[in-house]
Amino acid sequence: MAVLLWMAPMVVPLVVGLLLWSSGHALVFYFKKGFYVAWMMVLALLALPLCVLKSGGRDVENMRIVRALVWHVKYFLGLRFQVSGWEHLQTPGPYVIISNHQSSLDVLGLMEILPDRCTMIAKKELIYAGTVGVLCWLGGIVFINRKKTSDAKSVMAAAAKTMLDQRIRLWVFPEGTRNQRGGLLPFKKGAFHLAVQAQVPIIPVVFSSYSNFYLRKEKQFKSGTIRLKILPKIETKGMTSEDVASLADKSFDAMRSAFLDISGLACGNGPAGH
């Protein structure tokens, strides 16, 4: 009896999870989403003391710890990643990674391929997300106020200097928000100003559509495979602010074409995950 009581806290959640997993997909959706958020909070709590012990505080090297702790989460959610173009991330020195943004699940793909000495630019609100927010700060994430253009520009200018001084890489979502309509949203120019100011290359990364396994409005969250395609770098040496618009257009066209290809969409903006 004592053994059963001791095992109950572990067995009950497992049984409940299995029951939900085999029931209607709306329950599965809420269970998986709830588990994902809660487990990421727990992992962040575990990572906090490790980051402080390793680096003494805020340091991009803490992203190694985050990457190692988060890597397994995909298996709990029934997700797999197929990555192509690994060789393009072997570019030495600083660079800017840009990718499309469909859901908070993008974090798992990001951690799947995150290169060393790489952190992110994220919305300021993220810093208030409990243990995850604190961990983001410790990982050197650059927070930006999307509502104030002047603040965003000054943050990007400071980030360009930091990239060169500390020899780091930065990951940016140029759509500026999660895309819940399919395809790619028009790119904001911040990431491209950043790359031009620092005179570093841009490396586009494309996530395939999540629509075959994850649909927020329909409350569907099944197992699935996410294809990640890393595209060849786009050089910015010699470019000025006058080249930013054409650079953004070139990057958008390359990423949209890759998105349609790896998502199995012949043309146009097909449905994508949310």
PDB file of C-alpha atoms in Angstrom:
ATOM      1  CA  MET A   1       0.000   0.000   0.000  1.00  0.00           C
ATOM      2  CA  ALA A   2       2.808   2.369   0.915  1.00  0.00           C
ATOM      3  CA  VAL A   3       4.446   1.685  -2.454  1.00  0.00           C
ATOM      4  CA  LEU A   4       1.203   2.456  -4.283  1.00  0.00           C
ATOM      5  CA  LEU A   5       0.787   5.731  -2.417  1.00  0.00           C
ATOM      6  CA  TRP A   6       4.378   6.677  -3.214  1.00  0.00           C
ATOM      7  CA  MET A   7       3.868   5.918  -6.916  1.00  0.00           C
ATOM      8  CA  ALA A   8       0.498   7.686  -7.211  1.00  0.00           C
ATOM      9  CA  PRO A   9       1.903  11.204  -7.923  1.00  0.00           C
ATOM     10  CA  MET A  10       3.797   9.769 -10.871  1.00  0.00           C
ATOM     11  CA  VAL A  11       1.219   7.274 -12.159  1.00  0.00           C
ATOM     12  CA  VAL A  12      -1.899   9.477 -12.032  1.00  0.00           C
ATOM     13  CA  PRO A  13      -0.585  12.209 -14.385  1.00  0.00           C
ATOM     14  CA  LEU A  14       0.653   9.507 -16.748  1.00  0.00           C
ATOM     15  CA  VAL A  15      -2.732   7.753 -16.829  1.00  0.00           C
ATOM     16  CA  VAL A  16      -4.581  11.050 -17.277  1.00  0.00           C
ATOM     17  CA  GLY A  17      -2.217  11.989 -20.081  1.00  0.00           C
ATOM     18  CA  LEU A  18      -2.725   8.682 -21.874  1.00  0.00           C
ATOM     19  CA  LEU A  19      -6.493   8.997 -21.586  1.00  0.00           C
ATOM     20  CA  LEU A  20      -6.426  12.499 -23.007  1.00  0.00           C
ATOM     21  CA  TRP A  21      -4.037  11.450 -25.753  1.00  0.00           C
ATOM     22  CA  SER A  22      -6.502   8.795 -26.930  1.00  0.00           C
ATOM     23  CA  SER A  23      -9.598  10.986 -26.661  1.00  0.00           C
ATOM     24  CA  GLY A  24     -10.998  13.748 -28.850  1.00  0.00           C
ATOM     25  CA  HIS A  25      -8.380  15.986 -30.446  1.00  0.00           C
ATOM     26  CA  ALA A  26      -9.555  19.125 -28.602  1.00  0.00           C
ATOM     27  CA  LEU A  27      -8.543  17.562 -25.287  1.00  0.00           C
ATOM     28  CA  VAL A  28      -5.252  16.451 -26.790  1.00  0.00           C
ATOM     29  CA  PHE A  29      -4.646  19.998 -28.012  1.00  0.00           C
ATOM     30  CA  TYR A  30      -5.158  21.534 -24.579  1.00  0.00           C
ATOM     31  CA  PHE A  31      -3.178  18.823 -22.817  1.00  0.00           C
ATOM     32  CA  LYS A  32      -0.192  19.137 -25.146  1.00  0.00           C
ATOM     33  CA  LYS A  33      -0.238  22.935 -25.057  1.00  0.00           C
ATOM     34  CA  GLY A  34      -0.516  22.957 -21.277  1.00  0.00           C
ATOM     35  CA  PHE A  35       2.230  20.398 -20.906  1.00  0.00           C
ATOM     36  CA  TYR A  36       4.498  22.302 -23.284  1.00  0.00           C
ATOM     37  CA  VAL A  37       4.162  25.580 -21.391  1.00  0.00           C
ATOM     38  CA  ALA A  38       4.466  23.970 -17.949  1.00  0.00           C
ATOM     39  CA  TRP A  39       7.435  21.793 -18.877  1.00  0.00           C
ATOM     40  CA  MET A  40       9.312  24.699 -20.444  1.00  0.00           C
ATOM     41  CA  MET A  41       8.794  26.634 -17.201  1.00  0.00           C
ATOM     42  CA  VAL A  42      10.203  23.708 -15.214  1.00  0.00           C
ATOM     43  CA  LEU A  43      13.203  23.375 -17.530  1.00  0.00           C
ATOM     44  CA  ALA A  44      13.849  27.108 -17.223  1.00  0.00           C
ATOM     45  CA  LEU A  45      13.796  26.786 -13.429  1.00  0.00           C
ATOM     46  CA  LEU A  46      16.379  23.993 -13.657  1.00  0.00           C
ATOM     47  CA  ALA A  47      18.518  26.033 -16.032  1.00  0.00           C
ATOM     48  CA  LEU A  48      18.659  29.210 -13.926  1.00  0.00           C
ATOM     49  CA  PRO A  49      21.195  28.011 -11.312  1.00  0.00           C
ATOM     50  CA  LEU A  50      23.233  26.228 -13.996  1.00  0.00           C
ATOM     51  CA  CYS A  51      23.536  29.453 -15.994  1.00  0.00           C
ATOM     52  CA  VAL A  52      24.552  31.450 -12.942  1.00  0.00           C
ATOM     53  CA  LEU A  53      27.155  28.853 -11.961  1.00  0.00           C
ATOM     54  CA  LYS A  54      28.517  28.631 -15.496  1.00  0.00           C
ATOM     55  CA  SER A  55      28.678  32.272 -16.492  1.00  0.00           C
ATOM     56  CA  GLY A  56      27.942  34.257 -13.358  1.00  0.00           C
ATOM     57  CA  GLY A  57      25.005  36.046 -14.978  1.00  0.00           C
ATOM     58  CA  ARG A  58      23.863  37.286 -18.388  1.00  0.00           C
ATOM     59  CA  ASP A  59      25.960  35.643 -21.126  1.00  0.00           C
ATOM     60  CA  VAL A  60      25.243  34.282 -24.612  1.00  0.00           C
ATOM     61  CA  GLU A  61      27.147  31.112 -23.647  1.00  0.00           C
ATOM     62  CA  ASN A  62      24.184  30.208 -21.429  1.00  0.00           C
ATOM     63  CA  MET A  63      22.294  29.335 -24.608  1.00  0.00           C
ATOM     64  CA  ARG A  64      24.317  26.105 -24.690  1.00  0.00           C
ATOM     65  CA  ILE A  65      22.616  25.058 -21.466  1.00  0.00           C
ATOM     66  CA  VAL A  66      19.189  26.051 -22.776  1.00  0.00           C
ATOM     67  CA  ARG A  67      19.770  24.132 -26.002  1.00  0.00           C
ATOM     68  CA  ALA A  68      20.814  20.975 -24.120  1.00  0.00           C
ATOM     69  CA  LEU A  69      17.834  21.066 -21.744  1.00  0.00           C
ATOM     70  CA  VAL A  70      15.174  21.797 -24.389  1.00  0.00           C
ATOM     71  CA  TRP A  71      16.375  19.381 -27.072  1.00  0.00           C
ATOM     72  CA  HIS A  72      14.263  16.430 -25.852  1.00  0.00           C
ATOM     73  CA  VAL A  73      10.910  18.258 -25.610  1.00  0.00           C
ATOM     74  CA  LYS A  74      10.024  17.486 -29.235  1.00  0.00           C
ATOM     75  CA  TYR A  75       9.729  13.782 -28.408  1.00  0.00           C
ATOM     76  CA  PHE A  76       7.107  14.409 -25.706  1.00  0.00           C
ATOM     77  CA  LEU A  77       5.001  16.321 -28.229  1.00  0.00           C
ATOM     78  CA  GLY A  78       5.373  13.733 -30.995  1.00  0.00           C
ATOM     79  CA  LEU A  79       7.402  16.049 -33.241  1.00  0.00           C
ATOM     80  CA  ARG A  80      10.381  15.314 -35.449  1.00  0.00           C
ATOM     81  CA  PHE A  81      12.659  17.605 -37.435  1.00  0.00           C
ATOM     82  CA  GLN A  82      14.213  17.040 -40.842  1.00  0.00           C
ATOM     83  CA  VAL A  83      17.022  19.521 -41.409  1.00  0.00           C
ATOM     84  CA  SER A  84      18.719  20.327 -44.712  1.00  0.00           C
ATOM     85  CA  GLY A  85      21.447  22.843 -45.488  1.00  0.00           C
ATOM     86  CA  TRP A  86      23.478  22.338 -42.294  1.00  0.00           C
ATOM     87  CA  GLU A  87      26.608  23.429 -44.150  1.00  0.00           C
ATOM     88  CA  HIS A  88      25.346  27.012 -44.425  1.00  0.00           C
ATOM     89  CA  LEU A  89      25.540  27.447 -40.640  1.00  0.00           C
ATOM     90  CA  GLN A  90      29.254  26.684 -40.712  1.00  0.00           C
ATOM     91  CA  THR A  91      29.907  30.294 -41.704  1.00  0.00           C
ATOM     92  CA  PRO A  92      32.547  31.700 -39.318  1.00  0.00           C
ATOM     93  CA  GLY A  93      32.074  34.879 -37.296  1.00  0.00           C
ATOM     94  CA  PRO A  94      28.917  36.889 -36.627  1.00  0.00           C
ATOM     95  CA  TYR A  95      25.822  36.668 -38.815  1.00  0.00           C
ATOM     96  CA  VAL A  96      22.074  37.286 -38.639  1.00  0.00           C
ATOM     97  CA  ILE A  97      19.690  34.341 -38.916  1.00  0.00           C
ATOM     98  CA  ILE A  98      16.166  35.144 -40.103  1.00  0.00           C
ATOM     99  CA  SER A  99      13.256  32.700 -40.065  1.00  0.00           C
ATOM    100  CA  ASN A 100       9.502  32.562 -40.499  1.00  0.00           C
ATOM    101  CA  HIS A 101       7.414  32.482 -37.328  1.00  0.00           C
ATOM    102  CA  GLN A 102       4.285  30.330 -36.980  1.00  0.00           C
ATOM    103  CA  SER A 103       3.976  29.370 -33.324  1.00  0.00           C
ATOM    104  CA  SER A 104       5.747  29.093 -29.977  1.00  0.00           C
ATOM    105  CA  LEU A 105       6.732  25.635 -31.249  1.00  0.00           C
ATOM    106  CA  ASP A 106       9.326  27.434 -33.391  1.00  0.00           C
ATOM    107  CA  VAL A 107      11.483  27.506 -30.262  1.00  0.00           C
ATOM    108  CA  LEU A 108      12.001  23.761 -30.582  1.00  0.00           C
ATOM    109  CA  GLY A 109      13.251  24.076 -34.166  1.00  0.00           C
ATOM    110  CA  LEU A 110      15.408  27.017 -33.183  1.00  0.00           C
ATOM    111  CA  MET A 111      17.060  24.936 -30.454  1.00  0.00           C
ATOM    112  CA  GLU A 112      17.449  22.050 -32.893  1.00  0.00           C
ATOM    113  CA  ILE A 113      19.935  23.997 -35.025  1.00  0.00           C
ATOM    114  CA  LEU A 114      21.039  26.921 -32.819  1.00  0.00           C
ATOM    115  CA  PRO A 115      24.729  27.559 -33.547  1.00  0.00           C
ATOM    116  CA  ASP A 116      27.225  28.415 -30.833  1.00  0.00           C
ATOM    117  CA  ARG A 117      27.355  32.024 -29.620  1.00  0.00           C
ATOM    118  CA  CYS A 118      23.896  32.708 -30.976  1.00  0.00           C
ATOM    119  CA  THR A 119      20.984  34.337 -29.178  1.00  0.00           C
ATOM    120  CA  MET A 120      17.769  36.027 -30.276  1.00  0.00           C
ATOM    121  CA  ILE A 121      15.965  39.299 -30.647  1.00  0.00           C
ATOM    122  CA  ALA A 122      12.540  38.984 -29.012  1.00  0.00           C
ATOM    123  CA  LYS A 123       9.573  41.097 -27.977  1.00  0.00           C
ATOM    124  CA  LYS A 124       9.986  42.922 -24.677  1.00  0.00           C
ATOM    125  CA  GLU A 125       6.929  41.205 -23.161  1.00  0.00           C
ATOM    126  CA  LEU A 126       8.802  37.885 -23.061  1.00  0.00           C
ATOM    127  CA  ILE A 127      10.949  39.031 -20.160  1.00  0.00           C
ATOM    128  CA  TYR A 128       7.840  38.896 -17.937  1.00  0.00           C
ATOM    129  CA  ALA A 129       7.132  35.216 -18.754  1.00  0.00           C
ATOM    130  CA  GLY A 130       8.135  33.814 -15.362  1.00  0.00           C
ATOM    131  CA  THR A 131      11.177  31.559 -15.217  1.00  0.00           C
ATOM    132  CA  VAL A 132      11.338  31.488 -19.017  1.00  0.00           C
ATOM    133  CA  GLY A 133      11.665  35.274 -19.097  1.00  0.00           C
ATOM    134  CA  VAL A 134      14.497  35.265 -16.561  1.00  0.00           C
ATOM    135  CA  LEU A 135      16.263  32.531 -18.510  1.00  0.00           C
ATOM    136  CA  CYS A 136      15.912  34.538 -21.729  1.00  0.00           C
ATOM    137  CA  TRP A 137      17.620  37.457 -20.016  1.00  0.00           C
ATOM    138  CA  LEU A 138      20.424  35.217 -18.761  1.00  0.00           C
ATOM    139  CA  GLY A 139      20.837  33.852 -22.286  1.00  0.00           C
ATOM    140  CA  GLY A 140      21.635  37.311 -23.621  1.00  0.00           C
ATOM    141  CA  ILE A 141      18.400  37.694 -25.583  1.00  0.00           C
ATOM    142  CA  VAL A 142      17.971  41.236 -26.927  1.00  0.00           C
ATOM    143  CA  PHE A 143      14.539  42.591 -26.017  1.00  0.00           C
ATOM    144  CA  ILE A 144      12.813  45.056 -28.305  1.00  0.00           C
ATOM    145  CA  ASN A 145       9.721  47.223 -27.925  1.00  0.00           C
ATOM    146  CA  ARG A 146       7.851  46.600 -31.160  1.00  0.00           C
ATOM    147  CA  LYS A 147       5.413  49.445 -30.479  1.00  0.00           C
ATOM    148  CA  LYS A 148       8.080  52.145 -30.498  1.00  0.00           C
ATOM    149  CA  THR A 149       9.943  52.430 -33.795  1.00  0.00           C
ATOM    150  CA  SER A 150      12.553  54.798 -32.364  1.00  0.00           C
ATOM    151  CA  ASP A 151      13.340  52.371 -29.539  1.00  0.00           C
ATOM    152  CA  ALA A 152      13.543  49.472 -31.980  1.00  0.00           C
ATOM    153  CA  LYS A 153      16.045  51.327 -34.161  1.00  0.00           C
ATOM    154  CA  SER A 154      18.275  52.207 -31.219  1.00  0.00           C
ATOM    155  CA  VAL A 155      18.172  48.603 -29.981  1.00  0.00           C
ATOM    156  CA  MET A 156      19.172  47.355 -33.441  1.00  0.00           C
ATOM    157  CA  ALA A 157      22.075  49.821 -33.607  1.00  0.00           C
ATOM    158  CA  ALA A 158      23.291  48.668 -30.187  1.00  0.00           C
ATOM    159  CA  ALA A 159      22.825  45.027 -31.218  1.00  0.00           C
ATOM    160  CA  ALA A 160      24.989  45.559 -34.324  1.00  0.00           C
ATOM    161  CA  LYS A 161      27.805  46.903 -32.146  1.00  0.00           C
ATOM    162  CA  THR A 162      27.431  44.010 -29.702  1.00  0.00           C
ATOM    163  CA  MET A 163      27.565  41.477 -32.554  1.00  0.00           C
ATOM    164  CA  LEU A 164      30.932  42.788 -33.675  1.00  0.00           C
ATOM    165  CA  ASP A 165      32.414  43.441 -30.233  1.00  0.00           C
ATOM    166  CA  GLN A 166      31.420  40.075 -28.748  1.00  0.00           C
ATOM    167  CA  ARG A 167      31.464  38.022 -31.969  1.00  0.00           C
ATOM    168  CA  ILE A 168      27.926  36.714 -31.556  1.00  0.00           C
ATOM    169  CA  ARG A 169      25.124  35.690 -33.915  1.00  0.00           C
ATOM    170  CA  LEU A 170      21.539  36.916 -33.651  1.00  0.00           C
ATOM    171  CA  TRP A 171      18.309  35.132 -34.629  1.00  0.00           C
ATOM    172  CA  VAL A 172      15.464  37.396 -35.769  1.00  0.00           C
ATOM    173  CA  PHE A 173      11.867  36.739 -36.869  1.00  0.00           C
ATOM    174  CA  PRO A 174      11.446  39.430 -39.563  1.00  0.00           C
ATOM    175  CA  GLU A 175       7.671  38.973 -39.801  1.00  0.00           C
ATOM    176  CA  GLY A 176       7.566  40.615 -36.383  1.00  0.00           C
ATOM    177  CA  THR A 177       4.761  38.402 -35.055  1.00  0.00           C
ATOM    178  CA  ARG A 178       3.406  34.885 -35.341  1.00  0.00           C
ATOM    179  CA  ASN A 179       1.853  34.297 -38.723  1.00  0.00           C
ATOM    180  CA  GLN A 180      -1.593  32.750 -38.347  1.00  0.00           C
ATOM    181  CA  ARG A 181      -2.770  33.220 -41.922  1.00  0.00           C
ATOM    182  CA  GLY A 182      -0.458  30.979 -43.928  1.00  0.00           C
ATOM    183  CA  GLY A 183       2.514  31.779 -46.145  1.00  0.00           C
ATOM    184  CA  LEU A 184       4.837  34.565 -45.008  1.00  0.00           C
ATOM    185  CA  LEU A 185       3.876  38.009 -43.746  1.00  0.00           C
ATOM    186  CA  PRO A 186       5.693  41.025 -45.211  1.00  0.00           C
ATOM    187  CA  PHE A 187       9.089  41.452 -43.556  1.00  0.00           C
ATOM    188  CA  LYS A 188       9.873  44.309 -41.231  1.00  0.00           C
ATOM    189  CA  LYS A 189      13.204  45.970 -41.982  1.00  0.00           C
ATOM    190  CA  GLY A 190      14.894  45.734 -38.558  1.00  0.00           C
ATOM    191  CA  ALA A 191      16.836  42.531 -39.199  1.00  0.00           C
ATOM    192  CA  PHE A 192      18.170  43.886 -42.476  1.00  0.00           C
ATOM    193  CA  HIS A 193      19.227  47.215 -40.985  1.00  0.00           C
ATOM    194  CA  LEU A 194      21.005  45.181 -38.315  1.00  0.00           C
ATOM    195  CA  ALA A 195      22.919  43.065 -40.847  1.00  0.00           C
ATOM    196  CA  VAL A 196      23.843  46.067 -42.998  1.00  0.00           C
ATOM    197  CA  GLN A 197      25.009  48.139 -40.030  1.00  0.00           C
ATOM    198  CA  ALA A 198      27.209  45.270 -38.842  1.00  0.00           C
ATOM    199  CA  GLN A 199      28.186  44.318 -42.427  1.00  0.00           C
ATOM    200  CA  VAL A 200      27.535  40.645 -41.629  1.00  0.00           C
ATOM    201  CA  PRO A 201      25.790  38.012 -43.763  1.00  0.00           C
ATOM    202  CA  ILE A 202      22.174  36.954 -43.444  1.00  0.00           C
ATOM    203  CA  ILE A 203      21.349  33.249 -43.241  1.00  0.00           C
ATOM    204  CA  PRO A 204      17.658  32.480 -43.926  1.00  0.00           C
ATOM    205  CA  VAL A 205      16.043  29.513 -42.156  1.00  0.00           C
ATOM    206  CA  VAL A 206      12.619  28.246 -43.236  1.00  0.00           C
ATOM    207  CA  PHE A 207      10.149  26.153 -41.203  1.00  0.00           C
ATOM    208  CA  SER A 208       7.659  24.135 -43.226  1.00  0.00           C
ATOM    209  CA  SER A 209       3.930  24.660 -42.645  1.00  0.00           C
ATOM    210  CA  TYR A 210       2.549  23.197 -39.413  1.00  0.00           C
ATOM    211  CA  SER A 211      -0.930  22.764 -40.918  1.00  0.00           C
ATOM    212  CA  ASN A 212      -0.664  18.974 -41.244  1.00  0.00           C
ATOM    213  CA  PHE A 213      -0.375  18.494 -37.479  1.00  0.00           C
ATOM    214  CA  TYR A 214      -1.063  21.775 -35.634  1.00  0.00           C
ATOM    215  CA  LEU A 215      -4.138  23.941 -36.154  1.00  0.00           C
ATOM    216  CA  ARG A 216      -4.959  26.337 -33.336  1.00  0.00           C
ATOM    217  CA  LYS A 217      -8.467  27.351 -34.408  1.00  0.00           C
ATOM    218  CA  GLU A 218      -9.476  23.737 -34.988  1.00  0.00           C
ATOM    219  CA  LYS A 219      -7.836  22.680 -31.678  1.00  0.00           C
ATOM    220  CA  GLN A 220      -5.734  20.052 -33.424  1.00  0.00           C
ATOM    221  CA  PHE A 221      -2.277  18.994 -32.253  1.00  0.00           C
ATOM    222  CA  LYS A 222      -1.130  15.671 -33.696  1.00  0.00           C
ATOM    223  CA  SER A 223       2.304  14.114 -34.139  1.00  0.00           C
ATOM    224  CA  GLY A 224       4.163  15.457 -37.139  1.00  0.00           C
ATOM    225  CA  THR A 225       7.384  16.264 -38.941  1.00  0.00           C
ATOM    226  CA  ILE A 226       8.745  19.775 -39.361  1.00  0.00           C
ATOM    227  CA  ARG A 227      11.120  20.386 -42.244  1.00  0.00           C
ATOM    228  CA  LEU A 228      13.799  22.960 -41.612  1.00  0.00           C
ATOM    229  CA  LYS A 229      15.696  24.316 -44.590  1.00  0.00           C
ATOM    230  CA  ILE A 230      18.799  26.450 -44.067  1.00  0.00           C
ATOM    231  CA  LEU A 231      19.433  28.590 -47.133  1.00  0.00           C
ATOM    232  CA  PRO A 232      22.779  29.913 -48.428  1.00  0.00           C
ATOM    233  CA  LYS A 233      24.024  33.101 -46.811  1.00  0.00           C
ATOM    234  CA  ILE A 234      23.272  36.495 -48.330  1.00  0.00           C
ATOM    235  CA  GLU A 235      26.226  38.880 -48.102  1.00  0.00           C
ATOM    236  CA  THR A 236      25.756  42.508 -47.032  1.00  0.00           C
ATOM    237  CA  LYS A 237      29.310  43.814 -47.344  1.00  0.00           C
ATOM    238  CA  GLY A 238      29.361  47.172 -49.063  1.00  0.00           C
ATOM    239  CA  MET A 239      25.621  47.674 -48.632  1.00  0.00           C
ATOM    240  CA  THR A 240      24.102  50.812 -47.110  1.00  0.00           C
ATOM    241  CA  SER A 241      20.705  51.700 -45.693  1.00  0.00           C
ATOM    242  CA  GLU A 242      19.561  52.372 -49.266  1.00  0.00           C
ATOM    243  CA  ASP A 243      19.966  48.663 -50.009  1.00  0.00           C
ATOM    244  CA  VAL A 244      17.827  47.470 -47.087  1.00  0.00           C
ATOM    245  CA  ALA A 245      14.523  47.341 -48.983  1.00  0.00           C
ATOM    246  CA  SER A 246      15.935  45.272 -51.862  1.00  0.00           C
ATOM    247  CA  LEU A 247      17.780  43.033 -49.381  1.00  0.00           C
ATOM    248  CA  ALA A 248      14.516  42.373 -47.524  1.00  0.00           C
ATOM    249  CA  ASP A 249      12.714  41.632 -50.802  1.00  0.00           C
ATOM    250  CA  LYS A 250      15.443  39.243 -51.931  1.00  0.00           C
ATOM    251  CA  SER A 251      15.334  37.383 -48.609  1.00  0.00           C
ATOM    252  CA  PHE A 252      11.531  37.228 -48.625  1.00  0.00           C
ATOM    253  CA  ASP A 253      11.406  35.783 -52.148  1.00  0.00           C
ATOM    254  CA  ALA A 254      14.008  33.116 -51.328  1.00  0.00           C
ATOM    255  CA  MET A 255      12.268  32.116 -48.102  1.00  0.00           C
ATOM    256  CA  ARG A 256       8.780  32.097 -49.590  1.00  0.00           C
ATOM    257  CA  SER A 257       9.930  29.857 -52.424  1.00  0.00           C
ATOM    258  CA  ALA A 258      11.577  27.471 -49.950  1.00  0.00           C
ATOM    259  CA  PHE A 259       8.480  27.516 -47.715  1.00  0.00           C
ATOM    260  CA  LEU A 260       6.204  26.510 -50.592  1.00  0.00           C
ATOM    261  CA  ASP A 261       8.651  23.798 -51.630  1.00  0.00           C
ATOM    262  CA  ILE A 262       9.189  22.098 -48.264  1.00  0.00           C
ATOM    263  CA  SER A 263       5.520  22.480 -47.312  1.00  0.00           C
ATOM    264  CA  GLY A 264       4.365  20.756 -50.489  1.00  0.00           C
ATOM    265  CA  LEU A 265       2.442  23.801 -51.696  1.00  0.00           C
ATOM    266  CA  ALA A 266       2.486  24.338 -55.444  1.00  0.00           C
ATOM    267  CA  CYS A 267       1.889  28.083 -55.381  1.00  0.00           C
ATOM    268  CA  GLY A 268       0.312  30.877 -53.423  1.00  0.00           C
ATOM    269  CA  ASN A 269      -0.160  31.113 -49.672  1.00  0.00           C
ATOM    270  CA  GLY A 270      -1.560  27.797 -48.550  1.00  0.00           C
ATOM    271  CA  PRO A 271      -2.822  27.191 -45.023  1.00  0.00           C
ATOM    272  CA  ALA A 272      -0.204  27.138 -42.319  1.00  0.00           C
ATOM    273  CA  GLY A 273      -0.132  26.276 -38.668  1.00  0.00           C
ATOM    274  CA  HIS A 274      -0.805  28.862 -35.992  1.00  0.00           C
TER     275      HIS A 274
END
